[in-house]
Coordinates of C-alpha atoms in Angstrom, one line a residue:
M287 CA 39.2 -10.9 6.5
L288 CA 41.0 -11.8 3.2
D289 CA 41.2 -15.5 4.3
G290 CA 37.4 -15.5 5.0
G291 CA 36.6 -14.6 1.4
L292 CA 39.1 -17.0 0.0
N293 CA 38.0 -19.8 2.3
A294 CA 34.4 -19.3 1.1
L295 CA 35.6 -19.6 -2.5
R296 CA 37.7 -22.6 -1.5
A297 CA 34.7 -24.4 0.2
N298 CA 32.2 -23.7 -2.6
A299 CA 34.1 -23.9 -5.9
S300 CA 33.2 -27.2 -7.5
Q301 CA 33.0 -26.8 -11.3
L302 CA 35.1 -25.3 -14.1
F303 CA 33.5 -24.2 -17.3
L304 CA 35.4 -23.1 -20.5
S305 CA 33.7 -21.0 -23.1
T306 CA 34.1 -18.7 -26.1
I307 CA 31.9 -16.0 -24.6
E308 CA 32.2 -14.2 -21.3
P309 CA 29.8 -15.8 -18.7
T310 CA 28.4 -13.3 -16.2
T311 CA 25.9 -15.6 -14.6
F312 CA 25.8 -19.3 -13.6
A313 CA 23.2 -19.9 -16.3
E314 CA 25.6 -18.4 -18.9
A315 CA 28.6 -20.4 -17.6
V316 CA 26.6 -23.6 -18.1
S317 CA 25.0 -22.7 -21.5
F318 CA 28.1 -21.2 -23.0
A319 CA 30.4 -24.0 -21.9
I320 CA 32.3 -26.0 -24.5
G321 CA 34.3 -27.7 -21.8
N322 CA 33.8 -28.6 -18.1
A323 CA 35.2 -30.4 -15.1
D324 CA 33.4 -31.2 -11.8
Y325 CA 35.3 -31.8 -8.6
G326 CA 32.6 -31.4 -6.0
P327 CA 32.6 -28.6 -3.3
G328 CA 36.0 -28.1 -1.9
G329 CA 37.7 -30.1 -4.7
I330 CA 39.3 -27.3 -6.8
F331 CA 41.2 -25.4 -4.1
V332 CA 42.7 -28.1 -1.7
D333 CA 45.3 -25.9 0.0
P334 CA 44.4 -23.1 2.4
P335 CA 45.1 -19.4 1.5
A336 CA 48.8 -18.5 1.3
P337 CA 50.9 -15.3 1.1
W338 CA 50.6 -13.4 -2.2
A339 CA 53.4 -11.0 -3.2
P340 CA 53.8 -8.2 -2.6
N341 CA 51.1 -8.1 0.1
G342 CA 48.0 -10.1 0.2
R343 CA 46.6 -13.7 0.2
K344 CA 46.0 -16.2 -2.6
L345 CA 44.5 -19.5 -3.5
T346 CA 45.9 -21.8 -6.1
S347 CA 43.7 -24.4 -7.7
I348 CA 44.7 -28.0 -8.6
T349 CA 45.4 -28.7 -12.3
M350 CA 42.0 -29.6 -13.6
V351 CA 41.2 -32.2 -16.2
G352 CA 37.9 -32.2 -18.0
T353 CA 35.9 -32.9 -21.1
V354 CA 35.5 -30.7 -24.2
T355 CA 32.1 -31.0 -25.9
S356 CA 32.7 -29.0 -29.1
H357 CA 35.4 -27.6 -31.4
A358 CA 35.9 -23.9 -30.7
M359 CA 38.4 -21.2 -29.5
V360 CA 38.3 -21.0 -25.7
N361 CA 38.7 -17.5 -24.3
W362 CA 37.0 -17.6 -20.9
W363 CA 37.0 -19.8 -17.7
A364 CA 34.5 -19.7 -14.9
L365 CA 34.6 -21.4 -11.5
C366 CA 31.1 -22.2 -10.1
S367 CA 29.4 -23.7 -7.1
P368 CA 26.6 -26.2 -7.9
T369 CA 24.2 -23.2 -8.2
G370 CA 26.2 -20.0 -8.8
L371 CA 29.1 -18.3 -10.7
L372 CA 31.8 -17.5 -8.2
V373 CA 34.7 -16.1 -10.3
H374 CA 35.6 -15.9 -14.0
G375 CA 38.4 -14.6 -16.2
T376 CA 40.1 -14.6 -19.5
I377 CA 42.5 -17.3 -20.7
A378 CA 45.9 -15.8 -21.2
A379 CA 46.7 -17.7 -24.3
P380 CA 43.3 -18.6 -26.0
R381 CA 43.4 -21.8 -28.0
V382 CA 41.2 -24.0 -30.2
M383 CA 39.8 -26.9 -28.3
I384 CA 38.7 -30.1 -30.0
E385 CA 36.3 -32.7 -28.7
S386 CA 38.4 -34.6 -26.2
S387 CA 39.8 -34.1 -22.7
F388 CA 41.7 -31.1 -21.6
E389 CA 44.2 -30.2 -18.8
F390 CA 43.7 -26.7 -17.3
V391 CA 46.6 -25.1 -15.6
P392 CA 46.1 -24.0 -12.0
V393 CA 44.1 -20.8 -11.4
V394 CA 45.5 -18.4 -8.9
I395 CA 43.0 -16.1 -7.2
G396 CA 44.7 -13.3 -5.2
M397 CA 43.4 -10.6 -2.9
P398 CA 45.7 -7.7 -2.1
K399 CA 45.7 -6.2 1.4
G400 CA 44.2 -2.7 1.7
V401 CA 46.4 0.4 1.9

């Protein structure tokens, strides 16, 4: 069951958006974005789900490279399909981005096994 959910994310995640404001919808991820990268469906998570310690399953993204469109502090990331927000989170060490390219470290999405 865990792999089913992770495989759906793996197959559909195609875009990374970076923003200063938390996106809660696809429209917000797009409109709040100050940086983005597009890899096409299935291009962000290339490896299948793997064990996640202490008990669960995980996906690890590729290192993503994209374009920054404005100068601002990046606090949030969002992974989207071509039409929907799939998952989002905070950036552990927010930083000021300038208009250029960026390299985004791999994202790890984990699902613990139920008790």
